[in-house]
CSV table of C-alpha atoms and ligand atoms in Angstrom, one decimal:
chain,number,residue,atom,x,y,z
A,1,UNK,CA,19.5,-14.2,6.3
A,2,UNK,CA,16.7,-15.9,6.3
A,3,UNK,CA,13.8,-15.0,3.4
A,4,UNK,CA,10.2,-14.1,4.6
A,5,UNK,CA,7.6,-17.3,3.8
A,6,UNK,CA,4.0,-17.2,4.2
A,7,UNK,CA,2.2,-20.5,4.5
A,8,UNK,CA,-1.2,-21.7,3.5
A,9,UNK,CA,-3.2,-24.7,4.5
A,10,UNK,CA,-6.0,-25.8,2.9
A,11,UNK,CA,-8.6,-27.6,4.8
A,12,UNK,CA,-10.7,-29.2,2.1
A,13,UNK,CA,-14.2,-30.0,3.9
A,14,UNK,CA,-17.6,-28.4,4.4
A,15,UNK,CA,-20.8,-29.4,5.9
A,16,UNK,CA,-22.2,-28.8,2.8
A,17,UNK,CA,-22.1,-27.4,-0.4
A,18,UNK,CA,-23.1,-23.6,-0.6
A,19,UNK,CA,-24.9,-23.0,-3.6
A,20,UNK,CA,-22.9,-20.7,-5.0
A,21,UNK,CA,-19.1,-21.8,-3.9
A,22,UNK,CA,-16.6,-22.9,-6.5
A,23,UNK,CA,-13.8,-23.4,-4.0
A,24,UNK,CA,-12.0,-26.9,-3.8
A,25,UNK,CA,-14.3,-28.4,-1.0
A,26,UNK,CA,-17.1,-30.6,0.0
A,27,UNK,CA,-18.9,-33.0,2.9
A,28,UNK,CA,-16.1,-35.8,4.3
A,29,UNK,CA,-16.0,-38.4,6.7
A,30,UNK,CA,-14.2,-38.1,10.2
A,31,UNK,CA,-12.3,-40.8,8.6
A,32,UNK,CA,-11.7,-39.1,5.8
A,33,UNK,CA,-10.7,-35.9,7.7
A,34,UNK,CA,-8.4,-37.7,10.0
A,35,UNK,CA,-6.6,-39.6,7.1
A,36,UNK,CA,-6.0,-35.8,5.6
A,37,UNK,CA,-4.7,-34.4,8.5
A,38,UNK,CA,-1.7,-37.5,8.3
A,39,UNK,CA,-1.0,-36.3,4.7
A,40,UNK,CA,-0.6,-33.0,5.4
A,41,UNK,CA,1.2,-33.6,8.6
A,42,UNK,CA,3.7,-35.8,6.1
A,43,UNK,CA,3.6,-33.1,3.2
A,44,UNK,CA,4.7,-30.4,6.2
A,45,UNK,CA,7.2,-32.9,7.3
A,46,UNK,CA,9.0,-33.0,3.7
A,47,UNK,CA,10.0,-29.4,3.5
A,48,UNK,CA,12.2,-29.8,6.6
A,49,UNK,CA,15.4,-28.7,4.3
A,50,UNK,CA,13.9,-25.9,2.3
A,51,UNK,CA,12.5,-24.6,5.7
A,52,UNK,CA,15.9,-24.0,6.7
A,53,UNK,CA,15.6,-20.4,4.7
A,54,UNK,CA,12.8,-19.3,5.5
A,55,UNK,CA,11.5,-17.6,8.6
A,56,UNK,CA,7.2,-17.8,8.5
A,57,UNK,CA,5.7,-14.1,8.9
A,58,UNK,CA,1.6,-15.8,8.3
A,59,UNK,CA,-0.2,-18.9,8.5
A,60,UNK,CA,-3.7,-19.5,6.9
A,61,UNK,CA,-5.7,-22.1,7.8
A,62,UNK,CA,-8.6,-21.6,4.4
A,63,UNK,CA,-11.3,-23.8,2.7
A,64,UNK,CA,-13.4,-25.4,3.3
A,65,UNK,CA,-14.3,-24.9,6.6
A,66,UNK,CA,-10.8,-24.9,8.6
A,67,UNK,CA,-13.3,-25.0,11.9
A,68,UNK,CA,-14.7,-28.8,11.3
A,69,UNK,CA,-10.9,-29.7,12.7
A,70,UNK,CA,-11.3,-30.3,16.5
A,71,UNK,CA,-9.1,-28.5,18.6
A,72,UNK,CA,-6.7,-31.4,18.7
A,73,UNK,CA,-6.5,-31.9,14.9
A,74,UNK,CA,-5.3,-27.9,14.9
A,75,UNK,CA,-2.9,-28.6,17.5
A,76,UNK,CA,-2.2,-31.7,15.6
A,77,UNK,CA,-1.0,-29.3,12.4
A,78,UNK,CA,0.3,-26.2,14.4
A,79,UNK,CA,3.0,-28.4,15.8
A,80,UNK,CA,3.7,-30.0,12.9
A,81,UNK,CA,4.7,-26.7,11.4
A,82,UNK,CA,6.3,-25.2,14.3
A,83,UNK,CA,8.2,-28.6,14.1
A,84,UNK,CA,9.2,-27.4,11.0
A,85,UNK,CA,9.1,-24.3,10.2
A,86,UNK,CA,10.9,-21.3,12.2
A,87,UNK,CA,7.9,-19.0,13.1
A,88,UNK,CA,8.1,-14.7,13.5
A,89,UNK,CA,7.8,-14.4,17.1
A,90,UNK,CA,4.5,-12.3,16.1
A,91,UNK,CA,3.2,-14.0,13.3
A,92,UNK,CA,-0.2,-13.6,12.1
A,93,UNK,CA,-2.2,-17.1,12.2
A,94,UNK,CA,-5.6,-17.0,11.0
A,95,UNK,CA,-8.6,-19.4,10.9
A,96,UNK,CA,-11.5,-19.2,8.8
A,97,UNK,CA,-14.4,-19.8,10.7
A,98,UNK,CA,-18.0,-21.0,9.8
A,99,UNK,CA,-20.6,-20.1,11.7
A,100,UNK,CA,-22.5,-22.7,13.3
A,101,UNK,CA,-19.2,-25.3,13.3
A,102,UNK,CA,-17.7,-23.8,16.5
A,103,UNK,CA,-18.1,-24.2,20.3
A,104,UNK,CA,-16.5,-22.2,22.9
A,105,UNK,CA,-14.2,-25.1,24.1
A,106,UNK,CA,-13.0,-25.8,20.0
A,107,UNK,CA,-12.9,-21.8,19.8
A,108,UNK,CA,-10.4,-22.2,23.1
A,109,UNK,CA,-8.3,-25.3,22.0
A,110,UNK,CA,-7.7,-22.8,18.9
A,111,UNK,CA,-6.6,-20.1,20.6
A,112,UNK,CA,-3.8,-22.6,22.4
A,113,UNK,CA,-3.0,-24.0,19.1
A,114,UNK,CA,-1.7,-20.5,18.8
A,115,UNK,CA,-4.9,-19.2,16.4
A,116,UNK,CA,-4.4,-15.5,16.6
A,117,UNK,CA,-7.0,-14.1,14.2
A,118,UNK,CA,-10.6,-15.3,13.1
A,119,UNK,CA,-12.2,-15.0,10.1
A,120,UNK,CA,-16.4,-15.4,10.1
A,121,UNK,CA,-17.7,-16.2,6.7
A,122,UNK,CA,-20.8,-14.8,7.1
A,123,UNK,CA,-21.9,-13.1,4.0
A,124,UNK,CA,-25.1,-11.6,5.4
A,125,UNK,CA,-27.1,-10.4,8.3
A,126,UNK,CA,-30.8,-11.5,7.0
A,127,UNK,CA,-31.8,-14.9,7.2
A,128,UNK,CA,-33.3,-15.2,3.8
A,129,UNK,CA,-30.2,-14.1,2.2
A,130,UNK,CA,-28.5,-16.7,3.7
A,131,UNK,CA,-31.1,-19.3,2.7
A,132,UNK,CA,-31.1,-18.4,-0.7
A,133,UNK,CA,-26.7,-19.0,-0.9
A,134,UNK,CA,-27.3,-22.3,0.8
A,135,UNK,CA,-25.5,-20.9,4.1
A,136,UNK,CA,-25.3,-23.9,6.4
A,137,UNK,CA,-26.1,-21.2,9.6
A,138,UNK,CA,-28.5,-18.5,10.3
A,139,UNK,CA,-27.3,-14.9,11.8
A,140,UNK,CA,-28.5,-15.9,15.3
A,141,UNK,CA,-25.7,-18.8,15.0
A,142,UNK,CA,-23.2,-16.1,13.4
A,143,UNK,CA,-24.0,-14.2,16.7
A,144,UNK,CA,-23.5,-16.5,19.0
A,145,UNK,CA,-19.9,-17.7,17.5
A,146,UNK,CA,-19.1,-14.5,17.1
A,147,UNK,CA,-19.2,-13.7,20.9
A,148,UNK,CA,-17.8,-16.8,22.1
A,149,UNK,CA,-14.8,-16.2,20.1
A,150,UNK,CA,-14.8,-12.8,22.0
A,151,UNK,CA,-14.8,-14.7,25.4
A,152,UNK,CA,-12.6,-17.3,23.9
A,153,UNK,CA,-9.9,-14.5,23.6
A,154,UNK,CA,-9.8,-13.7,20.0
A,155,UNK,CA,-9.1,-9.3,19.6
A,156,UNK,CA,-8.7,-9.7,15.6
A,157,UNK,CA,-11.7,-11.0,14.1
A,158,UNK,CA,-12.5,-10.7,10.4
A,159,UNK,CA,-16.1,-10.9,9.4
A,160,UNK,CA,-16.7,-11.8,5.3
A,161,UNK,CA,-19.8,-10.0,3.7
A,162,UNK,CA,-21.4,-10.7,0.0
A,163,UNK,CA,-23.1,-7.7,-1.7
A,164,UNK,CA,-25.6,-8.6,-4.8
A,165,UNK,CA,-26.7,-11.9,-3.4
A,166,UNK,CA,-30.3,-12.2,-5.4
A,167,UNK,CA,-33.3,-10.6,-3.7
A,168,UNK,CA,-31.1,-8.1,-1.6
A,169,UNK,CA,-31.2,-4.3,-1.9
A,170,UNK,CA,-29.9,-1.3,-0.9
A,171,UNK,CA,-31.6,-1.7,2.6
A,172,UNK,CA,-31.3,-4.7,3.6
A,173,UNK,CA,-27.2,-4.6,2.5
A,174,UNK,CA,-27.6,-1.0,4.4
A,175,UNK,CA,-29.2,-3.2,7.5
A,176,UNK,CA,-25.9,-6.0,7.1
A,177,UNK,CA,-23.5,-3.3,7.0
A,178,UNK,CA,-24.7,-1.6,10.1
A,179,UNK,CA,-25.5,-4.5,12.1
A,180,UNK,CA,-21.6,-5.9,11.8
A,181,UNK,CA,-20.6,-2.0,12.3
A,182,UNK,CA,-22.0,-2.6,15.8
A,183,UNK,CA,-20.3,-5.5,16.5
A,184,UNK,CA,-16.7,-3.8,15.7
A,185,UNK,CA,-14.6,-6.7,14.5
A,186,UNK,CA,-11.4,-5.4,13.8
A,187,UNK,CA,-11.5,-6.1,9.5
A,188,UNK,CA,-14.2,-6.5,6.9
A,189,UNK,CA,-14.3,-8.0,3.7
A,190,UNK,CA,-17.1,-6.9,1.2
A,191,UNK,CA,-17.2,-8.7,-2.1
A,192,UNK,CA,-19.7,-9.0,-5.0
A,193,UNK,CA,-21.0,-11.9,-5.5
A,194,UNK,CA,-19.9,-13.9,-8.4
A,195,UNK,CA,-22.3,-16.2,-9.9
A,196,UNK,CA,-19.0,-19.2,-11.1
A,197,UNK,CA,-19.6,-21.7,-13.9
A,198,UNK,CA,-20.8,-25.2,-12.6
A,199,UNK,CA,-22.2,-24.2,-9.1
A,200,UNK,CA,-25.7,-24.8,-8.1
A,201,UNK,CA,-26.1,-21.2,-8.6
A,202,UNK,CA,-25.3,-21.0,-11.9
A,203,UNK,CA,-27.4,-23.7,-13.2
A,204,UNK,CA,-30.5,-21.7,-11.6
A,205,UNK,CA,-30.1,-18.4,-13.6
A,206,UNK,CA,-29.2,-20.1,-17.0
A,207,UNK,CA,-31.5,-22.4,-17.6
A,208,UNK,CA,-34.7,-20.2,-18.7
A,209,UNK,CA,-33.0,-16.9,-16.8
A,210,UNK,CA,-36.1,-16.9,-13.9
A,211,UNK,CA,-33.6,-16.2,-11.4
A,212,UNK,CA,-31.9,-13.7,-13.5
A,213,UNK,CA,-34.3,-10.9,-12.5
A,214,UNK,CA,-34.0,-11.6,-9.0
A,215,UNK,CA,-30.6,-10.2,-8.7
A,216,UNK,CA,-29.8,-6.4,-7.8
A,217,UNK,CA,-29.4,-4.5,-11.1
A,218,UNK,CA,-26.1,-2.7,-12.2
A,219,UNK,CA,-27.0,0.6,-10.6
A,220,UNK,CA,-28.6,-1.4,-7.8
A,221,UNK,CA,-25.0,-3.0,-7.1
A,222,UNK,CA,-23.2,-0.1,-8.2
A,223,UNK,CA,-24.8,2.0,-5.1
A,224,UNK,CA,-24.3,-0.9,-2.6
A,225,UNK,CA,-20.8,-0.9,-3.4
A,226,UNK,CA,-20.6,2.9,-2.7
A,227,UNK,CA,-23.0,2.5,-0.1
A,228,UNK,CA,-20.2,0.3,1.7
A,229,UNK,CA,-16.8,2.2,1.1
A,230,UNK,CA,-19.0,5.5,2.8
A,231,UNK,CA,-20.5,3.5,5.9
A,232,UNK,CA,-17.0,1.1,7.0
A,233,UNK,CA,-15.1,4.4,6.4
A,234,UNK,CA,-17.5,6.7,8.6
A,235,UNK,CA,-17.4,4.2,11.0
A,236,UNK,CA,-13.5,3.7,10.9
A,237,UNK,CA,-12.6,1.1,8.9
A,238,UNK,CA,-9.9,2.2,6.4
A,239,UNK,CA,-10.2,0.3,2.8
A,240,UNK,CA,-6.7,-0.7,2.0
A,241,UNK,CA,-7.3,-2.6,-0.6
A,242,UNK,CA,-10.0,-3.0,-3.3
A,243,UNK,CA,-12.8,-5.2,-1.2
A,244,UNK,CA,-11.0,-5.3,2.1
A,245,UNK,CA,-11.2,-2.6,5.2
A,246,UNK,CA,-9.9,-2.7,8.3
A,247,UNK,CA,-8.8,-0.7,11.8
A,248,UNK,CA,-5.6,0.6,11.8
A,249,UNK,CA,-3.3,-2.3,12.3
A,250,UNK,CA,-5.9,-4.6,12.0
A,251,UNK,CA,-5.5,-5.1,7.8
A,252,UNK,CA,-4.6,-9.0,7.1
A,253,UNK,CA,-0.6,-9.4,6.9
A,254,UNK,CA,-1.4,-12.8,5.0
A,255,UNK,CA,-3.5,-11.2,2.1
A,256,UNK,CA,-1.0,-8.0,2.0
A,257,UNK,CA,1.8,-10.8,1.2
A,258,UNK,CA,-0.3,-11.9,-1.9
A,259,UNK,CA,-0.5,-8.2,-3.4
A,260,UNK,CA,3.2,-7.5,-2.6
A,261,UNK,CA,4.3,-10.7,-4.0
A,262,UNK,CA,5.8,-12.6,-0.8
A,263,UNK,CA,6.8,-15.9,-1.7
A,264,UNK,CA,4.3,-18.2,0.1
A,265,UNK,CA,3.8,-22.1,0.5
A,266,UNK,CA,0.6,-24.0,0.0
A,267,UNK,CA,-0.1,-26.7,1.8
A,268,UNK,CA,-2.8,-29.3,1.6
A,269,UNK,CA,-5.2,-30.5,-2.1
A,270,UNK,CA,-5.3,-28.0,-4.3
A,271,UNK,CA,-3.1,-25.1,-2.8
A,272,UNK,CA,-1.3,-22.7,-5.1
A,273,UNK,CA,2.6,-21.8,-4.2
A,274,UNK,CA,4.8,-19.1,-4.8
A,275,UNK,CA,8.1,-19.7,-4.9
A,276,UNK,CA,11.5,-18.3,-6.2
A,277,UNK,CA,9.3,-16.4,-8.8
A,278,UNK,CA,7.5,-19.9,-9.4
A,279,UNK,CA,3.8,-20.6,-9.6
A,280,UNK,CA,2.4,-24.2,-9.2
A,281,UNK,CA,-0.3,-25.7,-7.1
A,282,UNK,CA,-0.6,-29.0,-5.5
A,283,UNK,CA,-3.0,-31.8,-7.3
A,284,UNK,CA,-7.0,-31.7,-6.6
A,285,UNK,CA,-6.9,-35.3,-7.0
A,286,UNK,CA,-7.5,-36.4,-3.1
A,287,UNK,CA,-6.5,-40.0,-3.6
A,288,UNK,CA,-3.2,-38.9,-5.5
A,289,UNK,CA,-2.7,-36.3,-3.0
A,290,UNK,CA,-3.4,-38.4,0.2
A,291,UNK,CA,-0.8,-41.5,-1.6
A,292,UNK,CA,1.9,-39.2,-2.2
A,293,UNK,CA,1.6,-36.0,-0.2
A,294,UNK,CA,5.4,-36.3,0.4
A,295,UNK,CA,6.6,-36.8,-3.0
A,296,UNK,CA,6.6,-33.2,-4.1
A,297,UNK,CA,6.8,-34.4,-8.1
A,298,UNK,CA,3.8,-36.2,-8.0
A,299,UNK,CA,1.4,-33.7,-6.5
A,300,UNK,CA,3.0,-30.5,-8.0
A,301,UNK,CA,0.9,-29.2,-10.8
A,302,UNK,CA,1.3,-26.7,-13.2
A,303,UNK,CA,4.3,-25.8,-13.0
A,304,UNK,CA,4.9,-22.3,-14.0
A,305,UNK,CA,8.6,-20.4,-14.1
A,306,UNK,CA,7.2,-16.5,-14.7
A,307,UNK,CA,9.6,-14.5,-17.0
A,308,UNK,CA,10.4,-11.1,-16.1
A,309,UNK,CA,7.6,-9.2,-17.9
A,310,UNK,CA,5.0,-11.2,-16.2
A,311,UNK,CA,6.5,-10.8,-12.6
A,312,UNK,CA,6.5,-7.1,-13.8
A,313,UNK,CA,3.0,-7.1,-15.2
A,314,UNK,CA,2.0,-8.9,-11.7
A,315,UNK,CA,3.8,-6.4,-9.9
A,316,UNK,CA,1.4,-4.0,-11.3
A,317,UNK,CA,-1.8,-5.9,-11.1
A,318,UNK,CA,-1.5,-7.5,-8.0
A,319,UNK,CA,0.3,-3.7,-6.1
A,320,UNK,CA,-2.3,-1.5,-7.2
A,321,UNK,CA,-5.3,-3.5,-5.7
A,322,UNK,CA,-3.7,-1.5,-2.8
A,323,UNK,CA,-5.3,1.6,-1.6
A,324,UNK,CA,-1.7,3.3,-1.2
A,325,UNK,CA,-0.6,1.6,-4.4
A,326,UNK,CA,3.0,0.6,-6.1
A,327,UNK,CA,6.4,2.7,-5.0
A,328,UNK,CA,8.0,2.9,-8.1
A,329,UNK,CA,11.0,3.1,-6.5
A,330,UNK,CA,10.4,-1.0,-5.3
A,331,UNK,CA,9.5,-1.3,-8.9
A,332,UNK,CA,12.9,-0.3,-9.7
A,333,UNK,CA,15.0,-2.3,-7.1
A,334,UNK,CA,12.9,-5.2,-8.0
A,335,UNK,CA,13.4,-4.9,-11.5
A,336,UNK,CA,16.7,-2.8,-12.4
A,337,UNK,CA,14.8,-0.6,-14.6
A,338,UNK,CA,12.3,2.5,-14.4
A,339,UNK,CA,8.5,1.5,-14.6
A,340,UNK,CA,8.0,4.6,-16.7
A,341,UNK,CA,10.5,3.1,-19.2
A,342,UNK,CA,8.7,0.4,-19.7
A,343,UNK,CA,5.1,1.3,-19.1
A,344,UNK,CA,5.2,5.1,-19.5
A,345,UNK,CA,2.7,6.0,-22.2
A,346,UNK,CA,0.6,3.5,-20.9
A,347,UNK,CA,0.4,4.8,-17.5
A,348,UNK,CA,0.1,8.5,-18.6
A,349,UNK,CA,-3.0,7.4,-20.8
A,350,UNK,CA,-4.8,6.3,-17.5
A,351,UNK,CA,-3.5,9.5,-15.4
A,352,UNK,CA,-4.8,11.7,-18.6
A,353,UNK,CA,-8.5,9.9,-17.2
A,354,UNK,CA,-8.4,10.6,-14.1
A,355,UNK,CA,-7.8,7.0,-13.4
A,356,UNK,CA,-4.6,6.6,-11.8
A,357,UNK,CA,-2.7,9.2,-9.4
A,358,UNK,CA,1.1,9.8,-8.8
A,359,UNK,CA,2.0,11.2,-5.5
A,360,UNK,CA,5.5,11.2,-3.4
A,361,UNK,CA,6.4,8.5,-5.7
A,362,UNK,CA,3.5,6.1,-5.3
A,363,UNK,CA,1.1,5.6,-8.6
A,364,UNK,CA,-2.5,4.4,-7.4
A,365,UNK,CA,-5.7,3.9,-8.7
A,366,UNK,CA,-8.4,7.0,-8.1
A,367,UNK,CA,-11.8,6.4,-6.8
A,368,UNK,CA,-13.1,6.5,-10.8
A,369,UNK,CA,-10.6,3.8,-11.0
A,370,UNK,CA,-11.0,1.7,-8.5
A,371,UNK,CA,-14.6,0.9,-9.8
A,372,UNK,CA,-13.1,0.1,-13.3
A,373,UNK,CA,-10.0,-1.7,-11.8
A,374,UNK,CA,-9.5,-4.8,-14.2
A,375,UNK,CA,-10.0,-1.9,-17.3
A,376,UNK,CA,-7.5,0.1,-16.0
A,377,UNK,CA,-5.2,-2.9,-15.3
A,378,UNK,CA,-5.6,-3.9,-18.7
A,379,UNK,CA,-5.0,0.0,-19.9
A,380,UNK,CA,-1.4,-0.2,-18.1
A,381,UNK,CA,-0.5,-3.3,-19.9
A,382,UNK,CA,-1.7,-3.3,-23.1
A,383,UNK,CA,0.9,-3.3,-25.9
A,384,UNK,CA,0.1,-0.2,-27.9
B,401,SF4,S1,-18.6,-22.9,3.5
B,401,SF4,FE1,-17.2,-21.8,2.1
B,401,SF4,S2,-15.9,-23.3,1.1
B,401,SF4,FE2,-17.6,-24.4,2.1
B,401,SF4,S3,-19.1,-24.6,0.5
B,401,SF4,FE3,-19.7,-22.7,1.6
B,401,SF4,S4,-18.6,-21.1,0.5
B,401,SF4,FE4,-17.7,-23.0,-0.2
């Protein structure tokens, strides 16, 4: 029988550099794309044998901004990997999408590449917010994608938010939240901003900490975050997973692989595989990657076999960002051996604080817990 494979495709290439984005991407050539789009066609091309055991549930076109391709360059890639690859008759095939990159005839040659699901990065509603991340669009763009893709055809659109961008507060994140609400796309993702090492951002609230006081403070972010689990659930989104809600049947197939552990492929510079209990990434060197996108030695990277207590510790870290959480019955099968054998005391510890629940088998994190998630991850597998 065949095994279940999810595949991801990194599309390397912005407009421009938002100013708080650590991702693997940046401004190209057409030239530059197009000479891409040949490497990864070839890199697709050299898993022709190991396809033969698979059977793909999800695609993932990520970035970058996967919408810079025209519609023939997805159709280009699509066939490529239904050349390839044997494809779930209803597999899920998403797109990011940036605002302000699409038109309604791309949006359409998408949706004939077979691009089932849409996902907006649009982070925020007001205009200044937007300005002050370095977003390349305003919301009026956002707005006018948003219901092109509508007309284009697209009934499972995702739209991303950012919560604690600096200047925001409880209102105007109040105002975002609502005014996507009214649109109804069928999934929402709401993170916290991150302010990473080495982005633009960073460099702005080091140096003499002047933009440190411009972000939302602790309780500040703390109440947005409540704010949005209590507005998407009233308005029937369901949070099945830590930063992710969606309609019923709507949640991401793609990102529920990740926190089960499906095996998945990367494909393209810089994308991280899963394999055969087997983490590596391809190289983020585009000139290696463009010369030997083929030669799966010379662009594999960091290579990494995970022994049984790891794939167990993941298991557990990666399960219980899950609203309904780890059965430790797959725990067992997975594992040959009792999860309260081996992490018993541990687990109790964070039950005892109200931090974790059992029910009908299932352990998850509580409310209290899931606002302290990485502490009580850390609880669960700490040695003592
Ligand atoms: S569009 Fe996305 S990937 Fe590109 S720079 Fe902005 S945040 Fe990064």
């Amino acid at each position: 029988m065949r095994r279940k494979l999810e595949l991801y495709i990194h599309i390397p290439f912005c407009v421009k550099k938002c100013a708080y984005c650590d991702f693997l991407s940046g401004p190209a050539s057409r030239g530059r794309i197009e000479e891409y789009i040949q490497a990864l066609k070839k890199e697709i091309e050299s898993y022709r044998k190991f396809a033969e055991d698979y059977e793909v549930s999800t695609v993932f076109f990520g970035g970058g901004t996967p919408s810079l391709l025209s519609g023939e360059q997805m159709e280009m890639i699509m066939g490529a990997i239904k050349h390839i690859f044997l494809l779930q008759e209803n597999a899920e095939i998403t797109m990011e999408a940036n605002p302000g990159t699409v038109t309604e005839e791309r949006l359409k040659a998408y949706k004939k590449a077979e691009i089932n699901r849409l996902s907006f990065g649009l982070q925020s509603a007001k205009n200044e917010e937007l300005t002050i991340l370095g977003r390349i669009h305003t919301f009026e763009e956002f707005l006018e994608s948003y219901e092109i893709a509508r007309k284009a055809g697209f009934s499972n659109i995702n739209v991303d938010l950012i919560s604690a961008i600096p200047k925001q507060t409880l209102e105007s994140w109040e105002e975002t939240l609502t005014t996507i609400i009214e649109l109804e796309p069928e999934h929402i993702s709401a993170y916290s901003l991150i302010v990473e090492e080495g982005t633009p951002f960073a460099e702005l609230y080091g140096e003499d900490g002047k933009w440190e006081e411009m972000l939302p403070d602790e309780e500040e972010e703390r109440n947005m975050y409540r704010k949005t689990e209590e507005m998407l659930q009233r308005a029937g989104y369901h949070r099945y997973e830590i930063s992710n809600y969606a309609k019923r049947g709507y949640e991401c197939r793609h990102n529920l692989g990740y926190w089960d552990r499906t095996e998945y492929l990367g494909l393209g510079l810089g994308a991280s595989s899963f394999l055969n209990q087997t983490r590596f990434h391809n190289t983020e060197d585009m000139e290696r990657y463009l010369k030997n996108a083929k030669e799966h030695e010379n662009i594999h990277e960091e290579i990494e076999h995970l022994k049984v207590q790891e794939q167990m510790e993941e298991f557990i870290f990666l399960g219980l960002r899950k609203m309904k959480g780890i059965a430790e019955t797959e725990f067992a099968e997975a594992f040959g051996t009792d999860i309260w054998e081996c992490y018993g005391k541990n687990i109790r510890r964070v039950i005892q604080n109200g931090l974790l629940e059992q029910e009908n088998g299932y352990l998850r994190l509580t409310k209290k817990g899931i606002d302290v998630s990485n502490y009580v991850f850390a609880e669960i597998l700490s040695e003592d």
